[in-house]
XYZ file of C-alpha atoms in Angstrom:
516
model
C -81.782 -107.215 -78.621
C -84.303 -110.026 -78.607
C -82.168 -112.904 -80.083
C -80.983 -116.207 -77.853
C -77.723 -116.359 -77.823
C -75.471 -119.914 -78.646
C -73.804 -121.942 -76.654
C -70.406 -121.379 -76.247
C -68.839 -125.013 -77.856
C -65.844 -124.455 -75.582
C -68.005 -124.166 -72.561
C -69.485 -127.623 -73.371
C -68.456 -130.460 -70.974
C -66.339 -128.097 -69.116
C -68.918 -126.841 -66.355
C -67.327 -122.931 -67.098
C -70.112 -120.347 -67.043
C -69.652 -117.500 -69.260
C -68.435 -114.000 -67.774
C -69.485 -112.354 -70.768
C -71.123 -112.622 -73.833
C -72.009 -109.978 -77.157
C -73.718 -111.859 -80.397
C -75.083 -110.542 -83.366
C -73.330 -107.237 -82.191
C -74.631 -104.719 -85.155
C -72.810 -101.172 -84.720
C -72.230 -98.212 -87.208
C -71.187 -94.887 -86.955
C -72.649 -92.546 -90.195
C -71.702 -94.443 -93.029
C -68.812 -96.435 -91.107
C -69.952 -99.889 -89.878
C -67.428 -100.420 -86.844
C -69.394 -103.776 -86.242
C -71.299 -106.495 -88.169
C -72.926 -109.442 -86.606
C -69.641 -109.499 -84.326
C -69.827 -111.556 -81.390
C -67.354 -113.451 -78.645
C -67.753 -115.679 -75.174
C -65.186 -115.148 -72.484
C -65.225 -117.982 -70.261
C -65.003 -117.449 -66.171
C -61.090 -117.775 -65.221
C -59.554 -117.747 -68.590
C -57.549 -114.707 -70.470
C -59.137 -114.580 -73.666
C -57.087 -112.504 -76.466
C -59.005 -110.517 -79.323
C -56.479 -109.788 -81.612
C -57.535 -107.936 -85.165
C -55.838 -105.690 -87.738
C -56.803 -101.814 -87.000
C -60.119 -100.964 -88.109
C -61.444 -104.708 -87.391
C -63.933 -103.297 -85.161
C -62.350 -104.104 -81.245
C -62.133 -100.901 -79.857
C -66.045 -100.530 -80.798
C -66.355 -104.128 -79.384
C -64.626 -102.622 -75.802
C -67.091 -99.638 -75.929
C -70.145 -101.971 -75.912
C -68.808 -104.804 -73.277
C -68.334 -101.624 -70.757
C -71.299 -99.941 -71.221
C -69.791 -96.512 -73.279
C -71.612 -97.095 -76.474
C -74.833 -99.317 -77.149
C -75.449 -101.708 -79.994
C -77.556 -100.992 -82.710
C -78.167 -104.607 -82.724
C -77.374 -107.353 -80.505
C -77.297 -109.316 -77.524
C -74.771 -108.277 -74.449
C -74.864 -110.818 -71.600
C -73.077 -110.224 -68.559
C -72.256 -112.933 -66.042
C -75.724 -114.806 -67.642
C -77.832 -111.827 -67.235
C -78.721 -108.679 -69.426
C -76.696 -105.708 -69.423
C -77.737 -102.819 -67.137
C -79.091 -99.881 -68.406
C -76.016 -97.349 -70.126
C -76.726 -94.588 -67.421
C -76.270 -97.192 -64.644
C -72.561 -96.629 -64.294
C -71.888 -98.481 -60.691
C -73.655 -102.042 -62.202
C -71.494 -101.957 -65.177
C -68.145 -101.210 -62.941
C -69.442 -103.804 -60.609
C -69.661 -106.260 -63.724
C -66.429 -105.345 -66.132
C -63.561 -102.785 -66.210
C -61.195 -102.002 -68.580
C -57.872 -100.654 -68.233
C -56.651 -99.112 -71.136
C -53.750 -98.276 -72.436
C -53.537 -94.253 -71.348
C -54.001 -94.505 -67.598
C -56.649 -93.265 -65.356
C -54.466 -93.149 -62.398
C -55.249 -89.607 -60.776
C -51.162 -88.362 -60.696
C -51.575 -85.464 -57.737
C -53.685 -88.154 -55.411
C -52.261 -90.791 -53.976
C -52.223 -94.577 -53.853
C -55.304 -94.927 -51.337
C -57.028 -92.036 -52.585
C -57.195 -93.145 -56.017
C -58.233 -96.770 -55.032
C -61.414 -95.432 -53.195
C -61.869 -91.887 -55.268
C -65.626 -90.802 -54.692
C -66.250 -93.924 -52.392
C -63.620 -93.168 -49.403
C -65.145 -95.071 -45.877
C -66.449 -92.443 -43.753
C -67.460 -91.795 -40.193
C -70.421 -90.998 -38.939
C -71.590 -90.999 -42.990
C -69.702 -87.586 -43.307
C -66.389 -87.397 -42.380
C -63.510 -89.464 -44.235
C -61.543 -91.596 -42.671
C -58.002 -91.642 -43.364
C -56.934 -94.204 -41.488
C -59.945 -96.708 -42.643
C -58.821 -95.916 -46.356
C -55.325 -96.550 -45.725
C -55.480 -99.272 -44.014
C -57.997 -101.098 -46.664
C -55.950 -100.325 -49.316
C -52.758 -101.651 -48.147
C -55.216 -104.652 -47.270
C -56.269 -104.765 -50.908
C -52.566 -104.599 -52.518
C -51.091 -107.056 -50.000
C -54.219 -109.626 -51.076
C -53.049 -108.690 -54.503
C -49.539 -109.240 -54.263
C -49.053 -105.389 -55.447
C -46.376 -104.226 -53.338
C -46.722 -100.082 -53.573
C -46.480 -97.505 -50.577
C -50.703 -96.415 -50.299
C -48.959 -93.154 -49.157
C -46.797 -92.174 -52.159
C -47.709 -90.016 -54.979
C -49.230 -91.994 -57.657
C -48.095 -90.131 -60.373
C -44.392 -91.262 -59.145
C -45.778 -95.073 -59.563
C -44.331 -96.797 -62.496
C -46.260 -97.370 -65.414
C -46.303 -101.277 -64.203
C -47.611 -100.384 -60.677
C -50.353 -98.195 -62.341
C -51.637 -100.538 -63.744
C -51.899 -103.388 -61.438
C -53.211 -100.048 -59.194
C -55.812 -99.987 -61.731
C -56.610 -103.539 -61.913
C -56.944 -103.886 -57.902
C -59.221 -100.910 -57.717
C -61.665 -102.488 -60.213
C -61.801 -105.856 -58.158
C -62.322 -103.953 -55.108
C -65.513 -102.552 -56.548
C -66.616 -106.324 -56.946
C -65.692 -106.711 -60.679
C -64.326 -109.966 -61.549
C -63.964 -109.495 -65.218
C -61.255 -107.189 -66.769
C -60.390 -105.757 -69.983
C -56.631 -105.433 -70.675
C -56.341 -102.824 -73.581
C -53.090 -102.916 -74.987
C -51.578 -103.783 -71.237
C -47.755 -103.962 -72.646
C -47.828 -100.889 -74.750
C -45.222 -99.023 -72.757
C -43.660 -101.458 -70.209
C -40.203 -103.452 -71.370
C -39.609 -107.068 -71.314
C -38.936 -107.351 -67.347
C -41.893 -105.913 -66.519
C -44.295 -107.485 -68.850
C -42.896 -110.385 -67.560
C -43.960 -109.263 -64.246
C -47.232 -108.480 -65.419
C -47.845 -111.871 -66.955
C -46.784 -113.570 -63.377
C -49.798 -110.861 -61.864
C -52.037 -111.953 -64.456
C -52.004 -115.558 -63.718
C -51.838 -115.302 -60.486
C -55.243 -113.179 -60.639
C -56.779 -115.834 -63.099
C -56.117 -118.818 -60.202
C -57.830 -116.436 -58.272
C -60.659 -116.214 -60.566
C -60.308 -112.976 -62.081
C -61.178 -113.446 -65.939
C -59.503 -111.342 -68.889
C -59.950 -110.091 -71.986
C -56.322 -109.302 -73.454
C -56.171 -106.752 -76.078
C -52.858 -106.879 -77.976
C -51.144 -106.200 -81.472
C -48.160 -108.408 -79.990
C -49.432 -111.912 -81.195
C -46.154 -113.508 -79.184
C -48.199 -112.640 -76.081
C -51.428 -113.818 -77.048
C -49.254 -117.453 -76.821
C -47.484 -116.187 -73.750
C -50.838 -115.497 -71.387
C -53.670 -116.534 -72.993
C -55.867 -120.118 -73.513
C -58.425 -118.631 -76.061
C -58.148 -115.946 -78.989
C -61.511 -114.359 -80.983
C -60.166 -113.180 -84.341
C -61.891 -109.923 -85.562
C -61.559 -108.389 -89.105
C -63.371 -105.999 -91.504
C -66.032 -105.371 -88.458
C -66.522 -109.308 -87.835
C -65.919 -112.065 -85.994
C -64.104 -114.664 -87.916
C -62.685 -117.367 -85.318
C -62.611 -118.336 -81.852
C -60.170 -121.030 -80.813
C -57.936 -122.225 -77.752
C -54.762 -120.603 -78.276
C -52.684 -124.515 -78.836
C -55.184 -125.302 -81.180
C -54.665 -122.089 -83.781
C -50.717 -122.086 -84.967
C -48.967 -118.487 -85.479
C -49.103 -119.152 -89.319
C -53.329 -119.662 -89.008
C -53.728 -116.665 -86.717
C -51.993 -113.992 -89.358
C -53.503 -115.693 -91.903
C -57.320 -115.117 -90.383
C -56.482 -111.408 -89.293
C -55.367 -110.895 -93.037
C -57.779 -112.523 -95.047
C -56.217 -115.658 -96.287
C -53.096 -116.968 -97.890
C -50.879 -115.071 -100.469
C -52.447 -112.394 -100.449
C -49.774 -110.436 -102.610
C -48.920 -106.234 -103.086
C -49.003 -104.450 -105.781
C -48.052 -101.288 -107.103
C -51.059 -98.990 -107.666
C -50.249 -100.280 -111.707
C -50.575 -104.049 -111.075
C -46.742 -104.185 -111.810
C -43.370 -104.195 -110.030
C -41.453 -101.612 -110.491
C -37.692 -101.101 -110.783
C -35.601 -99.194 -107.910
C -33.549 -96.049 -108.766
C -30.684 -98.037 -107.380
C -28.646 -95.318 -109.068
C -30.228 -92.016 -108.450
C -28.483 -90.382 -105.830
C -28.843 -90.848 -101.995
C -31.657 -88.570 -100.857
C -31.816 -89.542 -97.018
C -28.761 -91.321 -95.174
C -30.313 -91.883 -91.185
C -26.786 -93.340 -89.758
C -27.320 -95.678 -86.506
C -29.996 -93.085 -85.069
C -30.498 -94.002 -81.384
C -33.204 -92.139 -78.924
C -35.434 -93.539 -76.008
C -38.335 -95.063 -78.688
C -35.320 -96.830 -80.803
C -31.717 -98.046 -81.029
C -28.879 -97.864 -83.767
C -31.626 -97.337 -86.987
C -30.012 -97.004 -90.034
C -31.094 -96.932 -93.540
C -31.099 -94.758 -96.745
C -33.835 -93.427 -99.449
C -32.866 -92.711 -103.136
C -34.329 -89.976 -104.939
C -37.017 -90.708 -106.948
C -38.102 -93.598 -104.348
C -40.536 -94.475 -101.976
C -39.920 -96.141 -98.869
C -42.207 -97.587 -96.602
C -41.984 -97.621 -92.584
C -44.040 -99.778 -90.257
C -44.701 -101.092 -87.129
C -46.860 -101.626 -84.210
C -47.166 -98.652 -81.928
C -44.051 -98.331 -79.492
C -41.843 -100.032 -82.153
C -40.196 -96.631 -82.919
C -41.743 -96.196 -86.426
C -43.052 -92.799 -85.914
C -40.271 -91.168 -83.574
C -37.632 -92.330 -86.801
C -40.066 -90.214 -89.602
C -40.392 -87.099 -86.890
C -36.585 -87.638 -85.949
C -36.083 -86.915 -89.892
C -38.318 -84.287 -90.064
C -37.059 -82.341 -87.054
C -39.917 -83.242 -84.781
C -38.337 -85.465 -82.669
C -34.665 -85.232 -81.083
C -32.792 -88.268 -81.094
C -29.816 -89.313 -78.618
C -27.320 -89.626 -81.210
C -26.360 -90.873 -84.945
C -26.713 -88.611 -88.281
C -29.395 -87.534 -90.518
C -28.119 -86.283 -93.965
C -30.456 -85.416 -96.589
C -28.647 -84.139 -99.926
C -25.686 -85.000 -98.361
C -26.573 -82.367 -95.694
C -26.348 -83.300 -92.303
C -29.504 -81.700 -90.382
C -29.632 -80.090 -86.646
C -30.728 -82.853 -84.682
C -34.610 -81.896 -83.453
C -34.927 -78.490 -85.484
C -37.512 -78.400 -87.989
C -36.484 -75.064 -89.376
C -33.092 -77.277 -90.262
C -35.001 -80.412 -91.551
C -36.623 -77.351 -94.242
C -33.753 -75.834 -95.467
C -32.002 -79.061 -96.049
C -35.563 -80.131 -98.386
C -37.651 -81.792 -96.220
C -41.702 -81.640 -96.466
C -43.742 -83.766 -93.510
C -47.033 -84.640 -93.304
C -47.369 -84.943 -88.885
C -49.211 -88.510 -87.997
C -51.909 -86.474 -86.251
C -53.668 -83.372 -88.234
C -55.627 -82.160 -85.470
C -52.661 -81.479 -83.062
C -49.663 -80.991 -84.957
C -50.578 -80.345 -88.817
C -53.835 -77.593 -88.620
C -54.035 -74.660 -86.839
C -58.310 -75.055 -86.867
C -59.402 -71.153 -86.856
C -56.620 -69.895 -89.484
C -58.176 -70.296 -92.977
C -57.758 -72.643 -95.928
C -55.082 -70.472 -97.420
C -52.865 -69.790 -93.689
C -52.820 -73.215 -93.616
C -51.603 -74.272 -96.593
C -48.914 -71.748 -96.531
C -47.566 -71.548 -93.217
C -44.241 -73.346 -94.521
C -43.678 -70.323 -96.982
C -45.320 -67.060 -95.143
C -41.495 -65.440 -95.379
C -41.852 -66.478 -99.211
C -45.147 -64.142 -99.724
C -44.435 -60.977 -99.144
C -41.542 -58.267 -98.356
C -39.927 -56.649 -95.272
C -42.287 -59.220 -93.129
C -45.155 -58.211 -94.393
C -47.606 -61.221 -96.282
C -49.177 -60.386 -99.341
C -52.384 -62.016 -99.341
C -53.085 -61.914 -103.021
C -49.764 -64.017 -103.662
C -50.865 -66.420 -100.301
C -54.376 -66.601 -101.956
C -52.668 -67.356 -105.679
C -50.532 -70.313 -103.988
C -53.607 -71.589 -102.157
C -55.621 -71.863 -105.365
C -53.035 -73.538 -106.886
C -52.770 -75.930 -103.707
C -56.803 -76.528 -103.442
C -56.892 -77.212 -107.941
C -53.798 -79.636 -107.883
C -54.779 -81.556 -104.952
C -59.008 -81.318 -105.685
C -59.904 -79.929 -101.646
C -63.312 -79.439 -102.154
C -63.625 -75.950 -100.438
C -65.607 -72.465 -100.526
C -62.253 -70.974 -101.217
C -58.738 -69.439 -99.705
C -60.847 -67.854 -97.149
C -63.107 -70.506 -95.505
C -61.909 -71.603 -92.544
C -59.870 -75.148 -92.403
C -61.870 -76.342 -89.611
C -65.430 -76.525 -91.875
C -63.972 -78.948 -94.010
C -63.611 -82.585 -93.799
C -61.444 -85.165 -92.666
C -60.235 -85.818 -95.945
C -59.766 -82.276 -97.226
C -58.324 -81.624 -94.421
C -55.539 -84.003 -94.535
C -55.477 -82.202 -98.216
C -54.448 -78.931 -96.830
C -51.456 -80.748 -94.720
C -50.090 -82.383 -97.793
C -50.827 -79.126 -99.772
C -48.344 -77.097 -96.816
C -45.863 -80.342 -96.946
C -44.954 -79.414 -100.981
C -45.249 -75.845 -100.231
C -41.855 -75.608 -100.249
C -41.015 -78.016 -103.236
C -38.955 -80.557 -101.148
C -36.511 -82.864 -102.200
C -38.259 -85.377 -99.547
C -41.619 -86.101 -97.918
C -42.301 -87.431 -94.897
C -45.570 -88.670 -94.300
C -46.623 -90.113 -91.095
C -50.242 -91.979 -91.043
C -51.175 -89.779 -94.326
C -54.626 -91.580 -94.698
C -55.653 -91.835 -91.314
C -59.480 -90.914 -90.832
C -60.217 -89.902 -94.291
C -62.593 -91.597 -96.784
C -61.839 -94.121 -99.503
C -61.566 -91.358 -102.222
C -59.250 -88.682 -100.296
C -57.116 -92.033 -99.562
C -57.013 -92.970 -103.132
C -55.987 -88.967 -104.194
C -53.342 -89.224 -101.041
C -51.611 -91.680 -102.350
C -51.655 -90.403 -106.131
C -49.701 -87.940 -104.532
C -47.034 -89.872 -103.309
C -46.934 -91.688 -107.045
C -46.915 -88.092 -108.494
C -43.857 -87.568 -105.946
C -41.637 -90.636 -106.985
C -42.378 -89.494 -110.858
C -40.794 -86.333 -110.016
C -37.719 -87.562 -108.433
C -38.750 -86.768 -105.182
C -37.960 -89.572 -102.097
C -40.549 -90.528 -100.051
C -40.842 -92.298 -96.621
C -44.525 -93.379 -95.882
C -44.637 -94.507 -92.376
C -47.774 -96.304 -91.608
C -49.426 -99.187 -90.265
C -52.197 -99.546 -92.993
C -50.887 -101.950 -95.668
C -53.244 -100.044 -98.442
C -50.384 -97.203 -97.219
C -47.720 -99.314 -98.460
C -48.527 -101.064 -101.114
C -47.084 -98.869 -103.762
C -43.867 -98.543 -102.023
C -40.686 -99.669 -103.058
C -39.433 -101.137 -100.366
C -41.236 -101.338 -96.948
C -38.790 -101.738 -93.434
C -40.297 -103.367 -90.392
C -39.578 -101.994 -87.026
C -40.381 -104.287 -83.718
C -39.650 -103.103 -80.488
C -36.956 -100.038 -81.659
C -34.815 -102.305 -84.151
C -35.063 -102.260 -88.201
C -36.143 -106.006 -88.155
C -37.190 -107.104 -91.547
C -36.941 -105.267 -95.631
C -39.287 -106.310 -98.119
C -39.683 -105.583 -101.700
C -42.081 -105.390 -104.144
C -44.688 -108.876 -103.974
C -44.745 -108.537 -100.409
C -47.818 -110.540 -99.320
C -50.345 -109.378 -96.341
C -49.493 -112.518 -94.595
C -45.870 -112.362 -94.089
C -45.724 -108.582 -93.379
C -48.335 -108.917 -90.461
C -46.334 -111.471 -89.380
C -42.983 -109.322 -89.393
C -44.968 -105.974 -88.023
C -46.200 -108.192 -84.860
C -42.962 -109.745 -83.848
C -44.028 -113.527 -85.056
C -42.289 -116.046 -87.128
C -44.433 -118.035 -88.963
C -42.007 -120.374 -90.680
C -42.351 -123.374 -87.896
C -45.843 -123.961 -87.685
């Protein structure tokens, strides 16, 4: 970490200092580089937006500026000065804090307590005092303009108090620069507007951010600068009026017209007559409102958004994961038991979960238990499993889907990402379904298990099977039919076949990019 860092152009002329600065930021994980010669200057009293697709390297780029991970390469310059040594935790929370998106709000302490946890003013140097601790925290809040009882329960705070709880304990501590990790992610258009008015009055106050957002409308809402990150690397920093809504997609994407394909090169014609596999009639819950769409058989059909846009609580709804409010889910012109997955089954559906580790693998069961826990009641008689039939089927599964494995009997936790995400699919056409849900199918597996993945979902569509890939990754949806948008719990946008990377971005972060 021996290079001299630039100067900041934007600092030029303007007499700002910079609160912090990373360049040349080198970072890699096994074969994975998270970062390559990354770098960005936040300027003291401005909220400076880092916006990138996911997997263009910011969450690495977070890990560094607090202190959790260390470069491989680099320079990290805090307030104009190195950055403190990784094991000295109280420098770097006097220098930056981050408040991310799951909060760290202690729920069974309350207001006070969690303001000063393991730093509560004492008497004598032993004893705590109560009535010091109160009365500096309502001190703190009322500087703040948080307006919370310090004596309440802070897991009854809402999730827009908690965080401006969060954001006044780390300036009590001295810190003057924050990280806002995805600040909006679960707060509704009153209070991020309420947030936004806390922001800025911080910033007068000359508290710097750096805003970490997939919602580009409020990088133009709150912040003067943006740093664009993508494929591990820092591709632009400009003030916010300077870069246009059409520019900003266009650098987190790559470039203009940027158009998908099918995994042949060529469009492909819709089954617009093959039956109706899935009808979802104005579905309604707390992630999303009136959704309504339908699948044919022998189609695939594409569902993204940003997180909190519903995406994922639609594909479990389907799957009888998730229990909506109200509306109808019909798949073979049956109409399924709202939030029963035994009902989703019988009617023909297969589901890959969005998260293998939690919901799709039970980690000390076997290759074989795995891959046939959708069919146990198929492999065997009076409720008792014959394990040479389970072993046959999980042959079959670990030959047609190429899981590189020491057999039936090795357990599914030894293998890898990829395989493992084998095994769920394997399980999800256990029972030959009529439809498959896949939620985040290729998430944390290597190129090759993607590319075999996906083959599946082509081998799907050949054999009349309806699909619904619901994913954020555009490599995901490329060989879909159609892919439907969903922004804040709304179907907002259909595309076809030719999509390009630009105007799908554009669509999945809630941005019109026809007027610039």
């Amino acid at each position: 970490m021996n290079r001299t860092p630039p100067t900041d152009p934007r600092a030029e002329g303007t007499g700002r200092r910079a609160v912090a600065e990373a360049h040349g930021i080198h970072k890699r994980y096994g074969p994975t580089v998270a970062l390559d010669d990354a770098r960005i200057t936040v300027l003291a009293g401005e909220s400076h937006a880092l916006v990138g697709r996911n997997g263009a390297g910011k969450s690495t780029l977070v890990a560094i500026l607090t202190g959790m991970q260390r470069p491989d390469r680099g320079v990290v310059l805090l307030d104009g000065e190195p950055a403190p040594a990784p094991a000295d935790r109280e420098a770097w929370q006097r220098r930056v804090a981050c408040v991310y998106q799951q909060s760290t709000i202690i729920p069974d302490l309350t207001v006070a307590e969690n303001l000063y946890v393991n730093r509560q003013p004492t008497v004598r140097g032993q004893v705590i005092s109560w009535r010091r601790m109160r009365a500096a925290a309502r001190e703190l809040l009322g500087a703040w303009g948080v307006e919370v009882d310090v004596n309440m329960s802070a897991g009854r705070l809402t999730v827009e108090d908690a965080k401006m709880v969060e954001i006044a304990r780390s300036i009590s501590r001295g810190t003057r620069f924050i990280i806002l990790d995805e600040p909006t992610a679960q707060l509704d258009s009153r209070a991020i507007d309420r947030l936004f008015t806390h922001v800025r009055r911080l910033q007068r106050a000359g508290i710097t951010f750096l805003y970490i957002s997939h919602h580009l409308e409020e990088v133009y809402a709150v912040c003067q600068a943006v740093t664009v990150f993508r494929d591990a690397r820092w591709i632009t920093t400009a003030p916010v009026g300077e870069l246009g809504r059409t520019a900003l997609v266009e650098a987190m994407t790559g470039g203009r017209g940027t158009a998908a394909v099918s995994g042949s090169g060529t469009a492909r014609s819709q089954p617009v007559d093959a039956p109706v596999a899935v009808r979802v009639d104005r579905l309604s819950g707390p992630h999303f409102t009136d959704v309504s769409f339908t699948v044919r058989s022998g189609e695939t059909v594409g569902l993204t958004g940003l997180a909190g846009s519903g995406s994922h609580q639609v594909a479990e709804a389907l799957a009888g994961l998730y229990r909506p409010d109200s509306g109808r889910i019909e798949v073979l012109g049956r109409t399924t038991r709202p939030g029963s997955v035994p009902s989703a089954l019988a009617a023909g559906v297969g589901c890959v979960p969005r998260d293998r580790h939690h919901e799709g693998l039970v980690p000390e069961l076997s290759v074989a238990e795995n891959a046939a826990l959708s069919i146990m009641d198929r492999l065997g008689r009076l409720g008792v499993i014959s394990r040479p039939a389970r072993d046959a089927f999980a042959r079959r599964t670990i030959t047609g889907l190429d899981i590189t494995t020491d057999g039936p009997d090795q357990p599914v936790k030894e293998l890898s990402g990829g395989n493992q995400q084998k095994v769920v699919m394997g399980r999800a056409l256990a029972t030959d379904p009529a439809v498959l849900v896949l939620i985040n199918p290729t998430a944390g597996v290597d190129v090759q298990s993607k590319r075999a993945l996906l083959a599946v979902v082509d081998r799907a569509r050949a054999a009349g099977r309806a699909a619904l890939v619901v994913s954020d990754e555009l490599a995901d949806l490329r060989s879909c039919d159609r892919v439907l948008v969903m922004f804040n719990g709304s179907l907002a946008a259909e595309y076809a076949v030719g999509w390009t990377d630009e105007e799908l971005v554009a669509s999945i972060e809630g941005v019109g990019t026809g007027h610039d």
